[in-house]
Amino acid sequence: MSTNEPLFDRLGGQDAIETVVDDFYDRVLNDEQVAHHFEETDTTALRAHQAQFISAVTGGPVDYDGADMYDAHEGMGITDDEFDAVAEHLDTALEMNDVPKSDRQQVLTEIDSYRSDIVGA
């Protein structure tokens, strides 16, 4: 695939993103450092919103209709270390699904642009 294609397409489209998100949340929900943030969360809805969010921020034909990042994370007390742990799980899930390093880094850079809205919200 050409690097001129939207990142969404290079990731494999909606089905591939949904697979990455499932692998990602399987890892996150088994990580003692961050799993407590999801104890009372509808993880089916969360997975759907995350897939929608990643699809939207990677240039897919999807509009994200969830809460903005600050509102979605307000009061959770997420730390930089927790944010980094979750980002590492995303990177691992992308790698497990054969996403090239340059595309993984682009996804992580996009996600990191929301750090200030998520950490300490």
PDB file of C-alpha atoms in Angstrom:
ATOM      1  CA  MET A   1       0.000   0.000   0.000  1.00  0.00           C
ATOM      2  CA  SER A   2       1.092   3.515  -0.701  1.00  0.00           C
ATOM      3  CA  THR A   3       1.836   5.942   2.118  1.00  0.00           C
ATOM      4  CA  ASN A   4      -0.387   8.362   0.171  1.00  0.00           C
ATOM      5  CA  GLU A   5      -3.386   6.242   1.131  1.00  0.00           C
ATOM      6  CA  PRO A   6      -5.216   7.278   4.279  1.00  0.00           C
ATOM      7  CA  LEU A   7      -3.875   5.599   7.395  1.00  0.00           C
ATOM      8  CA  PHE A   8      -7.326   4.020   7.831  1.00  0.00           C
ATOM      9  CA  ASP A   9      -6.828   2.102   4.570  1.00  0.00           C
ATOM     10  CA  ARG A  10      -3.231   1.169   5.391  1.00  0.00           C
ATOM     11  CA  LEU A  11      -4.476  -0.309   8.685  1.00  0.00           C
ATOM     12  CA  GLY A  12      -6.840  -2.539   6.705  1.00  0.00           C
ATOM     13  CA  GLY A  13     -10.109  -0.655   7.088  1.00  0.00           C
ATOM     14  CA  GLN A  14     -12.914  -1.026   9.603  1.00  0.00           C
ATOM     15  CA  ASP A  15     -12.742  -4.796  10.105  1.00  0.00           C
ATOM     16  CA  ALA A  16      -9.001  -4.696  10.782  1.00  0.00           C
ATOM     17  CA  ILE A  17      -9.396  -1.791  13.203  1.00  0.00           C
ATOM     18  CA  GLU A  18     -12.118  -3.659  15.081  1.00  0.00           C
ATOM     19  CA  THR A  19      -9.787  -6.652  15.403  1.00  0.00           C
ATOM     20  CA  VAL A  20      -6.999  -4.418  16.714  1.00  0.00           C
ATOM     21  CA  VAL A  21      -9.405  -2.839  19.210  1.00  0.00           C
ATOM     22  CA  ASP A  22     -10.526  -6.256  20.454  1.00  0.00           C
ATOM     23  CA  ASP A  23      -6.898  -7.346  20.929  1.00  0.00           C
ATOM     24  CA  PHE A  24      -6.120  -4.007  22.576  1.00  0.00           C
ATOM     25  CA  TYR A  25      -8.935  -4.251  25.132  1.00  0.00           C
ATOM     26  CA  ASP A  26      -8.124  -7.883  25.863  1.00  0.00           C
ATOM     27  CA  ARG A  27      -4.683  -6.649  26.920  1.00  0.00           C
ATOM     28  CA  VAL A  28      -5.909  -3.543  28.769  1.00  0.00           C
ATOM     29  CA  LEU A  29      -8.556  -5.391  30.769  1.00  0.00           C
ATOM     30  CA  ASN A  30      -5.936  -7.882  31.945  1.00  0.00           C
ATOM     31  CA  ASP A  31      -3.482  -5.190  33.074  1.00  0.00           C
ATOM     32  CA  GLU A  32      -3.743  -4.563  36.830  1.00  0.00           C
ATOM     33  CA  GLN A  33      -2.274  -1.084  36.390  1.00  0.00           C
ATOM     34  CA  VAL A  34      -5.222   0.173  34.332  1.00  0.00           C
ATOM     35  CA  ALA A  35      -8.052  -2.402  34.482  1.00  0.00           C
ATOM     36  CA  HIS A  36      -9.636  -0.718  37.508  1.00  0.00           C
ATOM     37  CA  HIS A  37     -10.675   2.189  35.287  1.00  0.00           C
ATOM     38  CA  PHE A  38     -13.000  -0.165  33.405  1.00  0.00           C
ATOM     39  CA  GLU A  39     -14.632  -2.094  36.246  1.00  0.00           C
ATOM     40  CA  GLU A  40     -18.064  -0.519  35.805  1.00  0.00           C
ATOM     41  CA  THR A  41     -17.879   0.059  32.074  1.00  0.00           C
ATOM     42  CA  ASP A  42     -19.894  -1.512  29.291  1.00  0.00           C
ATOM     43  CA  THR A  43     -16.880  -2.864  27.449  1.00  0.00           C
ATOM     44  CA  THR A  44     -18.911  -3.837  24.387  1.00  0.00           C
ATOM     45  CA  ALA A  45     -19.934  -0.210  23.891  1.00  0.00           C
ATOM     46  CA  LEU A  46     -16.424   0.936  24.788  1.00  0.00           C
ATOM     47  CA  ARG A  47     -14.899  -1.297  22.121  1.00  0.00           C
ATOM     48  CA  ALA A  48     -17.352   0.042  19.536  1.00  0.00           C
ATOM     49  CA  HIS A  49     -16.587   3.658  20.453  1.00  0.00           C
ATOM     50  CA  GLN A  50     -12.844   3.007  20.395  1.00  0.00           C
ATOM     51  CA  ALA A  51     -13.050   1.423  16.948  1.00  0.00           C
ATOM     52  CA  GLN A  52     -15.108   4.376  15.765  1.00  0.00           C
ATOM     53  CA  PHE A  53     -12.618   6.835  17.295  1.00  0.00           C
ATOM     54  CA  ILE A  54      -9.555   5.167  15.776  1.00  0.00           C
ATOM     55  CA  SER A  55     -11.304   4.909  12.421  1.00  0.00           C
ATOM     56  CA  ALA A  56     -12.164   8.606  12.500  1.00  0.00           C
ATOM     57  CA  VAL A  57      -8.721   9.856  13.561  1.00  0.00           C
ATOM     58  CA  THR A  58      -6.989   7.722  10.937  1.00  0.00           C
ATOM     59  CA  GLY A  59      -8.963   9.211   8.065  1.00  0.00           C
ATOM     60  CA  GLY A  60     -11.688   6.628   7.720  1.00  0.00           C
ATOM     61  CA  PRO A  61     -15.189   7.367   6.451  1.00  0.00           C
ATOM     62  CA  VAL A  62     -16.461   7.422  10.023  1.00  0.00           C
ATOM     63  CA  ASP A  63     -17.615  10.260  12.247  1.00  0.00           C
ATOM     64  CA  TYR A  64     -16.877   9.796  15.929  1.00  0.00           C
ATOM     65  CA  ASP A  65     -20.065  10.469  17.889  1.00  0.00           C
ATOM     66  CA  GLY A  66     -18.816   9.664  21.385  1.00  0.00           C
ATOM     67  CA  ALA A  67     -18.064  12.121  24.166  1.00  0.00           C
ATOM     68  CA  ASP A  68     -15.078  14.366  23.680  1.00  0.00           C
ATOM     69  CA  MET A  69     -11.930  13.021  25.289  1.00  0.00           C
ATOM     70  CA  TYR A  70     -11.973  15.337  28.301  1.00  0.00           C
ATOM     71  CA  ASP A  71     -15.611  14.620  29.160  1.00  0.00           C
ATOM     72  CA  ALA A  72     -15.171  10.877  28.620  1.00  0.00           C
ATOM     73  CA  HIS A  73     -12.228  10.737  31.045  1.00  0.00           C
ATOM     74  CA  GLU A  74     -13.161  13.446  33.552  1.00  0.00           C
ATOM     75  CA  GLY A  75     -12.764  12.336  37.146  1.00  0.00           C
ATOM     76  CA  MET A  76     -10.961   9.112  36.276  1.00  0.00           C
ATOM     77  CA  GLY A  77      -7.617  10.372  37.573  1.00  0.00           C
ATOM     78  CA  ILE A  78      -5.644   8.812  34.744  1.00  0.00           C
ATOM     79  CA  THR A  79      -1.904   9.323  35.129  1.00  0.00           C
ATOM     80  CA  ASP A  80       0.782   9.705  32.484  1.00  0.00           C
ATOM     81  CA  ASP A  81       2.094   6.248  33.421  1.00  0.00           C
ATOM     82  CA  GLU A  82      -1.354   4.737  32.882  1.00  0.00           C
ATOM     83  CA  PHE A  83      -1.753   6.579  29.575  1.00  0.00           C
ATOM     84  CA  ASP A  84       1.639   5.218  28.495  1.00  0.00           C
ATOM     85  CA  ALA A  85       0.677   1.679  29.546  1.00  0.00           C
ATOM     86  CA  VAL A  86      -2.514   1.848  27.501  1.00  0.00           C
ATOM     87  CA  ALA A  87      -0.618   3.286  24.524  1.00  0.00           C
ATOM     88  CA  GLU A  88       1.839   0.401  24.784  1.00  0.00           C
ATOM     89  CA  HIS A  89      -1.060  -2.059  24.682  1.00  0.00           C
ATOM     90  CA  LEU A  90      -2.348  -0.337  21.552  1.00  0.00           C
ATOM     91  CA  ASP A  91       1.076  -0.513  19.934  1.00  0.00           C
ATOM     92  CA  THR A  92       1.326  -4.229  20.784  1.00  0.00           C
ATOM     93  CA  ALA A  93      -2.160  -4.901  19.391  1.00  0.00           C
ATOM     94  CA  LEU A  94      -1.254  -3.076  16.179  1.00  0.00           C
ATOM     95  CA  GLU A  95       2.007  -5.019  15.928  1.00  0.00           C
ATOM     96  CA  MET A  96       0.195  -8.328  16.564  1.00  0.00           C
ATOM     97  CA  ASN A  97      -1.994  -7.463  13.578  1.00  0.00           C
ATOM     98  CA  ASP A  98       0.988  -6.847  11.295  1.00  0.00           C
ATOM     99  CA  VAL A  99       0.744  -3.055  11.165  1.00  0.00           C
ATOM    100  CA  PRO A 100       4.102  -1.650  10.044  1.00  0.00           C
ATOM    101  CA  LYS A 101       6.086   0.350  12.595  1.00  0.00           C
ATOM    102  CA  SER A 102       5.697   3.659  10.741  1.00  0.00           C
ATOM    103  CA  ASP A 103       1.902   3.284  10.681  1.00  0.00           C
ATOM    104  CA  ARG A 104       1.846   2.207  14.345  1.00  0.00           C
ATOM    105  CA  GLN A 105       3.821   5.307  15.228  1.00  0.00           C
ATOM    106  CA  GLN A 106       1.394   7.490  13.282  1.00  0.00           C
ATOM    107  CA  VAL A 107      -1.558   6.013  15.201  1.00  0.00           C
ATOM    108  CA  LEU A 108       0.229   6.518  18.523  1.00  0.00           C
ATOM    109  CA  THR A 109       1.139  10.107  17.646  1.00  0.00           C
ATOM    110  CA  GLU A 110      -2.499  10.811  16.834  1.00  0.00           C
ATOM    111  CA  ILE A 111      -3.654   9.238  20.109  1.00  0.00           C
ATOM    112  CA  ASP A 112      -0.969  11.100  22.068  1.00  0.00           C
ATOM    113  CA  SER A 113      -2.372  14.391  20.772  1.00  0.00           C
ATOM    114  CA  TYR A 114      -5.303  13.736  23.170  1.00  0.00           C
ATOM    115  CA  ARG A 115      -3.074  13.137  26.214  1.00  0.00           C
ATOM    116  CA  SER A 116      -3.801  16.518  27.835  1.00  0.00           C
ATOM    117  CA  ASP A 117      -7.548  15.857  27.576  1.00  0.00           C
ATOM    118  CA  ILE A 118      -7.242  12.400  29.137  1.00  0.00           C
ATOM    119  CA  VAL A 119      -4.525  12.653  31.794  1.00  0.00           C
ATOM    120  CA  GLY A 120      -5.693  14.367  34.944  1.00  0.00           C
ATOM    121  CA  ALA A 121      -9.132  15.160  33.487  1.00  0.00           C
TER     122      ALA A 121
END
